[in-house]
PDB file of C-alpha atoms in Angstrom:
ATOM      1  CA  MET R   6      -0.021  -0.014   0.033  1.00 42.00           C
ATOM      2  CA  VAL R   7       1.266   3.526  -0.850  1.00 39.00           C
ATOM      3  CA  ASP R   8       1.861   5.809   2.072  1.00 44.00           C
ATOM      4  CA  PRO R   9      -0.335   8.926   1.387  1.00 44.00           C
ATOM      5  CA  SER R  10       2.078  11.286   3.086  1.00 47.00           C
ATOM      6  CA  HIS R  11       4.969   9.976   0.980  1.00 49.00           C
ATOM      7  CA  SER R  12       2.966  10.626  -2.288  1.00 50.00           C
ATOM      8  CA  ALA R  13       2.002  14.159  -1.144  1.00 52.00           C
ATOM      9  CA  GLU R  14       5.567  14.888  -0.334  1.00 55.00           C
ATOM     10  CA  ALA R  15       6.736  13.561  -3.673  1.00 61.00           C
ATOM     11  CA  ALA R  16       4.506  16.287  -5.300  1.00 84.00           C
ATOM     12  CA  LEU R  17       6.423  18.948  -3.526  1.00 92.00           C
ATOM     13  CA  MET R  18       9.239  20.762  -5.145  1.00 94.00           C
ATOM     14  CA  LEU R  19      12.413  22.493  -3.891  1.00 94.00           C
ATOM     15  CA  VAL R  20      12.918  26.111  -4.734  1.00 93.00           C
ATOM     16  CA  GLY R  21      15.292  25.329  -7.615  1.00 94.00           C
ATOM     17  CA  ASP R  22      12.782  22.970  -9.104  1.00 94.00           C
ATOM     18  CA  LEU R  23      10.123  25.564  -8.774  1.00 96.00           C
ATOM     19  CA  ALA R  24      12.305  28.167 -10.395  1.00 96.00           C
ATOM     20  CA  ARG R  25      13.022  25.830 -13.286  1.00 96.00           C
ATOM     21  CA  GLU R  26       9.350  24.943 -13.677  1.00 94.00           C
ATOM     22  CA  SER R  27       8.163  28.542 -13.456  1.00 95.00           C
ATOM     23  CA  GLY R  28      10.899  30.217 -15.447  1.00 95.00           C
ATOM     24  CA  LYS R  29      11.681  32.475 -12.609  1.00 95.00           C
ATOM     25  CA  THR R  30      14.907  32.884 -10.634  1.00 96.00           C
ATOM     26  CA  VAL R  31      15.366  31.470  -7.159  1.00 95.00           C
ATOM     27  CA  ARG R  32      15.919  35.052  -6.012  1.00 96.00           C
ATOM     28  CA  ALA R  33      12.530  36.144  -7.484  1.00 96.00           C
ATOM     29  CA  ILE R  34      10.809  33.230  -5.661  1.00 96.00           C
ATOM     30  CA  HIS R  35      12.481  34.277  -2.377  1.00 95.00           C
ATOM     31  CA  LEU R  36      11.414  37.859  -3.012  1.00 96.00           C
ATOM     32  CA  TYR R  37       7.771  36.735  -3.509  1.00 96.00           C
ATOM     33  CA  GLU R  38       8.145  34.961  -0.080  1.00 95.00           C
ATOM     34  CA  GLU R  39       9.586  38.073   1.544  1.00 95.00           C
ATOM     35  CA  LEU R  40       6.605  40.049   0.183  1.00 95.00           C
ATOM     36  CA  ASP R  41       4.278  37.396   1.550  1.00 92.00           C
ATOM     37  CA  LEU R  42       2.987  36.707  -2.014  1.00 95.00           C
ATOM     38  CA  LEU R  43       4.081  33.017  -1.870  1.00 95.00           C
ATOM     39  CA  ARG R  44       4.320  30.582   1.009  1.00 93.00           C
ATOM     40  CA  PRO R  45       6.062  27.198   1.023  1.00 93.00           C
ATOM     41  CA  ALA R  46       3.807  24.254   1.640  1.00 93.00           C
ATOM     42  CA  GLY R  47       6.283  22.999   4.194  1.00 91.00           C
ATOM     43  CA  ARG R  48       9.904  22.015   4.844  1.00 89.00           C
ATOM     44  CA  SER R  49      11.883  18.903   4.102  1.00 87.00           C
ATOM     45  CA  LYS R  50      13.646  16.970   6.855  1.00 88.00           C
ATOM     46  CA  GLY R  51      16.723  18.928   5.899  1.00 89.00           C
ATOM     47  CA  ARG R  52      14.734  22.139   6.446  1.00 88.00           C
ATOM     48  CA  TYR R  53      14.521  23.071   2.763  1.00 90.00           C
ATOM     49  CA  ARG R  54      11.439  24.925   1.642  1.00 90.00           C
ATOM     50  CA  LEU R  55       9.015  22.721  -0.269  1.00 94.00           C
ATOM     51  CA  TYR R  56       6.383  24.074  -2.711  1.00 95.00           C
ATOM     52  CA  GLY R  57       3.255  22.428  -3.993  1.00 94.00           C
ATOM     53  CA  PRO R  58       1.662  22.716  -7.454  1.00 93.00           C
ATOM     54  CA  ASP R  59      -0.275  25.699  -6.213  1.00 94.00           C
ATOM     55  CA  ALA R  60       2.981  27.670  -6.080  1.00 96.00           C
ATOM     56  CA  LEU R  61       3.292  27.406  -9.835  1.00 95.00           C
ATOM     57  CA  VAL R  62      -0.265  28.791 -10.187  1.00 95.00           C
ATOM     58  CA  ARG R  63       0.629  31.674  -7.824  1.00 96.00           C
ATOM     59  CA  ILE R  64       3.778  32.482  -9.741  1.00 97.00           C
ATOM     60  CA  ARG R  65       2.004  32.484 -13.092  1.00 96.00           C
ATOM     61  CA  TRP R  66      -0.618  34.737 -11.551  1.00 95.00           C
ATOM     62  CA  ILE R  67       2.006  37.213 -10.231  1.00 96.00           C
ATOM     63  CA  GLY R  68       3.672  37.200 -13.684  1.00 95.00           C
ATOM     64  CA  LYS R  69       0.426  37.922 -15.488  1.00 94.00           C
ATOM     65  CA  LEU R  70      -0.375  40.818 -13.064  1.00 93.00           C
ATOM     66  CA  GLN R  71       3.100  42.163 -13.665  1.00 94.00           C
ATOM     67  CA  ASP R  72       2.457  41.956 -17.470  1.00 92.00           C
ATOM     68  CA  LEU R  73      -0.677  44.035 -16.780  1.00 89.00           C
ATOM     69  CA  GLY R  74       1.451  46.638 -15.199  1.00 88.00           C
ATOM     70  CA  PHE R  75       1.029  45.782 -11.541  1.00 91.00           C
ATOM     71  CA  SER R  76       4.099  46.294  -9.387  1.00 93.00           C
ATOM     72  CA  LEU R  77       4.924  43.755  -6.763  1.00 95.00           C
ATOM     73  CA  THR R  78       3.861  46.305  -4.188  1.00 93.00           C
ATOM     74  CA  ASP R  79       0.435  46.547  -5.938  1.00 89.00           C
ATOM     75  CA  ILE R  80       0.132  42.804  -5.980  1.00 93.00           C
ATOM     76  CA  LYS R  81       1.068  42.654  -2.319  1.00 92.00           C
ATOM     77  CA  ALA R  82      -1.661  45.128  -1.525  1.00 88.00           C
ATOM     78  CA  VAL R  83      -4.298  43.054  -3.385  1.00 85.00           C
ATOM     79  CA  VAL R  84      -3.201  39.885  -1.549  1.00 87.00           C
ATOM     80  CA  ARG R  85      -3.262  41.735   1.797  1.00 85.00           C
ATOM     81  CA  ASP R  86      -6.735  43.112   1.226  1.00 80.00           C
ATOM     82  CA  ILE R  87      -8.068  39.663   0.293  1.00 80.00           C
ATOM     83  CA  ARG R  88      -6.440  38.053   3.349  1.00 79.00           C
ATOM     84  CA  ASP R  89      -7.850  40.870   5.481  1.00 76.00           C
ATOM     85  CA  ILE R  90     -11.346  40.138   4.225  1.00 73.00           C
ATOM     86  CA  GLU R  91     -10.866  36.438   4.954  1.00 68.00           C
ATOM     87  CA  ASN R  92      -9.140  36.845   8.284  1.00 71.00           C
ATOM     88  CA  GLU R  93     -11.504  39.376   9.770  1.00 65.00           C
ATOM     89  CA  ARG R  94     -14.469  37.265   8.637  1.00 59.00           C
ATOM     90  CA  ARG R  95     -16.096  40.505   7.648  1.00 57.00           C
ATOM     91  CA  GLY R  96     -16.796  39.035   4.311  1.00 57.00           C
ATOM     92  CA  SER R  97     -17.201  35.941   2.375  1.00 67.00           C
ATOM     93  CA  ALA R  98     -15.321  34.687  -0.721  1.00 69.00           C
ATOM     94  CA  SER R  99     -17.723  36.677  -2.775  1.00 74.00           C
ATOM     95  CA  THR R 100     -16.747  39.810  -0.934  1.00 75.00           C
ATOM     96  CA  ALA R 101     -13.068  39.123  -1.619  1.00 75.00           C
ATOM     97  CA  MET R 102     -13.903  38.466  -5.348  1.00 81.00           C
ATOM     98  CA  ILE R 103     -15.749  41.758  -5.542  1.00 84.00           C
ATOM     99  CA  LYS R 104     -12.584  43.446  -4.506  1.00 81.00           C
ATOM    100  CA  VAL R 105     -10.603  41.565  -7.135  1.00 84.00           C
ATOM    101  CA  ARG R 106     -13.172  42.367  -9.704  1.00 89.00           C
ATOM    102  CA  GLU R 107     -12.899  46.113  -8.879  1.00 89.00           C
ATOM    103  CA  VAL R 108      -9.088  45.971  -9.280  1.00 88.00           C
ATOM    104  CA  TYR R 109      -9.409  44.055 -12.616  1.00 91.00           C
ATOM    105  CA  THR R 110     -12.072  46.407 -13.881  1.00 94.00           C
ATOM    106  CA  LYS R 111      -9.877  49.413 -13.173  1.00 92.00           C
ATOM    107  CA  LYS R 112      -6.894  47.763 -14.864  1.00 91.00           C
ATOM    108  CA  LEU R 113      -9.041  46.942 -17.873  1.00 93.00           C
ATOM    109  CA  ASP R 114     -10.075  50.642 -18.145  1.00 95.00           C
ATOM    110  CA  GLU R 115      -6.409  51.637 -17.939  1.00 93.00           C
ATOM    111  CA  THR R 116      -5.427  48.977 -20.518  1.00 92.00           C
ATOM    112  CA  ARG R 117      -8.046  50.192 -22.939  1.00 96.00           C
ATOM    113  CA  MET R 118      -6.757  53.810 -22.542  1.00 96.00           C
ATOM    114  CA  GLN R 119      -3.294  52.660 -23.192  1.00 95.00           C
ATOM    115  CA  ILE R 120      -4.365  50.764 -26.215  1.00 96.00           C
ATOM    116  CA  ALA R 121      -6.058  53.918 -27.586  1.00 98.00           C
ATOM    117  CA  ARG R 122      -2.858  55.925 -26.916  1.00 98.00           C
ATOM    118  CA  LEU R 123      -0.721  53.301 -28.644  1.00 97.00           C
ATOM    119  CA  THR R 124      -3.105  53.066 -31.539  1.00 98.00           C
ATOM    120  CA  ALA R 125      -2.823  56.875 -32.078  1.00 97.00           C
ATOM    121  CA  LEU R 126       0.897  56.625 -31.763  1.00 97.00           C
ATOM    122  CA  GLU R 127       0.911  53.821 -34.297  1.00 97.00           C
ATOM    123  CA  GLY R 128      -1.018  56.105 -36.771  1.00 96.00           C
ATOM    124  CA  GLU R 129       1.533  58.897 -36.164  1.00 95.00           C
ATOM    125  CA  ILE R 130       4.453  56.563 -36.785  1.00 96.00           C
ATOM    126  CA  LEU R 131       2.862  55.265 -39.968  1.00 95.00           C
ATOM    127  CA  ALA R 132       2.140  58.828 -41.204  1.00 90.00           C
ATOM    128  CA  SER R 133       5.734  59.775 -40.424  1.00 88.00           C
ATOM    129  CA  LEU R 134       7.164  56.813 -42.265  1.00 90.00           C
ATOM    130  CA  GLN R 135       4.965  57.537 -45.251  1.00 86.00           C
ATOM    131  CA  TYR R 136       6.069  61.145 -45.218  1.00 82.00           C
ATOM    132  CA  LEU R 137       9.737  60.222 -44.825  1.00 81.00           C
ATOM    133  CA  GLU R 138       9.597  57.670 -47.620  1.00 80.00           C
ATOM    134  CA  ALA R 139       8.885  60.477 -50.087  1.00 74.00           C
ATOM    135  CA  CYS R 140      11.832  62.347 -48.638  1.00 69.00           C
ATOM    136  CA  HIS R 141      14.087  59.280 -48.987  1.00 64.00           C
ATOM    137  CA  SER R 142      13.089  58.115 -52.463  1.00 61.00           C
ATOM    138  CA  ARG R 143      12.625  61.573 -54.164  1.00 61.00           C
ATOM    139  CA  CYS R 144      14.833  64.137 -52.470  1.00 65.00           C
ATOM    140  CA  LYS R 145      18.358  64.232 -53.751  1.00 62.00           C
ATOM    141  CA  SER R 146      19.327  67.619 -52.420  1.00 61.00           C
ATOM    142  CA  GLY R 147      22.191  67.874 -49.977  1.00 61.00           C
ATOM    143  CA  ARG R 148      20.279  70.287 -47.763  1.00 58.00           C
ATOM    144  CA  GLY R 149      20.464  69.789 -44.046  1.00 58.00           C
ATOM    145  CA  LEU R 150      17.297  68.709 -42.231  1.00 55.00           C
ATOM    146  CA  HIS R 151      16.884  72.148 -40.553  1.00 55.00           C
ATOM    147  CA  THR R 152      16.638  73.944 -43.973  1.00 54.00           C
ATOM    148  CA  CYS R 153      14.081  71.393 -45.289  1.00 60.00           C
ATOM    149  CA  GLN R 154      10.868  73.316 -44.316  1.00 55.00           C
ATOM    150  CA  ALA R 155       8.900  72.402 -47.477  1.00 57.00           C
ATOM    151  CA  CYS R 156       9.479  70.757 -50.733  1.00 61.00           C
ATOM    152  CA  ASN R 157       7.640  69.871 -53.950  1.00 62.00           C
ATOM    153  CA  HIS R 158       7.650  66.193 -53.006  1.00 66.00           C
ATOM    154  CA  HIS R 159       4.815  66.741 -50.489  1.00 69.00           C
ATOM    155  CA  PRO R 160       1.494  68.424 -51.231  1.00 69.00           C
ATOM    156  CA  ARG R 161       1.364  71.856 -49.607  1.00 72.00           C
ATOM    157  CA  GLU R 162      -1.802  70.961 -47.716  1.00 73.00           C
ATOM    158  CA  GLN R 163      -0.213  67.830 -46.273  1.00 77.00           C
ATOM    159  CA  LYS R 164       0.313  68.280 -42.564  1.00 82.00           C
ATOM    160  CA  VAL R 165       3.915  67.388 -41.472  1.00 83.00           C
ATOM    161  CA  PRO R 166       3.605  64.622 -38.838  1.00 86.00           C
ATOM    162  CA  ASP R 167       4.691  65.829 -35.406  1.00 88.00           C
ATOM    163  CA  LEU R 168       7.331  63.091 -35.237  1.00 88.00           C
ATOM    164  CA  VAL R 169       8.949  64.618 -38.310  1.00 82.00           C
ATOM    165  CA  ALA R 170       8.235  68.292 -37.604  1.00 79.00           C
ATOM    166  CA  GLY R 171       9.985  67.944 -34.195  1.00 82.00           C
ATOM    167  CA  PHE R 172      13.309  67.380 -35.954  1.00 73.00           C
ATOM    168  CA  ARG R 173      12.905  70.710 -37.776  1.00 65.00           C
ATOM    169  CA  ALA R 174      12.148  72.789 -34.664  1.00 62.00           C
TER     170      ALA R 174
END
């Protein structure tokens, strides 16, 4: 018969194994512990930290929140708020999830605004490249950029993109 405690311990990983599995450094994992974002499941007989499969889930979650622009301090605040709700018994799991939903909704709004800014910047870059392509392919003058205020390669009514006009200022 298989000893259940032995099979449970076999599923646990040392910090190096967790680092390898998660793609993070041992130092990053220790930092997550210092910030109370990650807790070992236990210790080995040699007193080494042991982590369960849930540690991989937590590390992926931390990484995704960082990809969204959360700092580790922000993530720590979210975790602390949720633990406070649970520990004070002032709310249920649904109360904690309402808090998480509020955080994610705010981040979604910020992300959408950033996408709009980046889309506008993409348009400016494309317009600048198009404008500069005419300069590159048609202009053979040896004039310096600061003297190139207008030319016959661009229609007079064409607005010079800000990313190009800034060089001339």
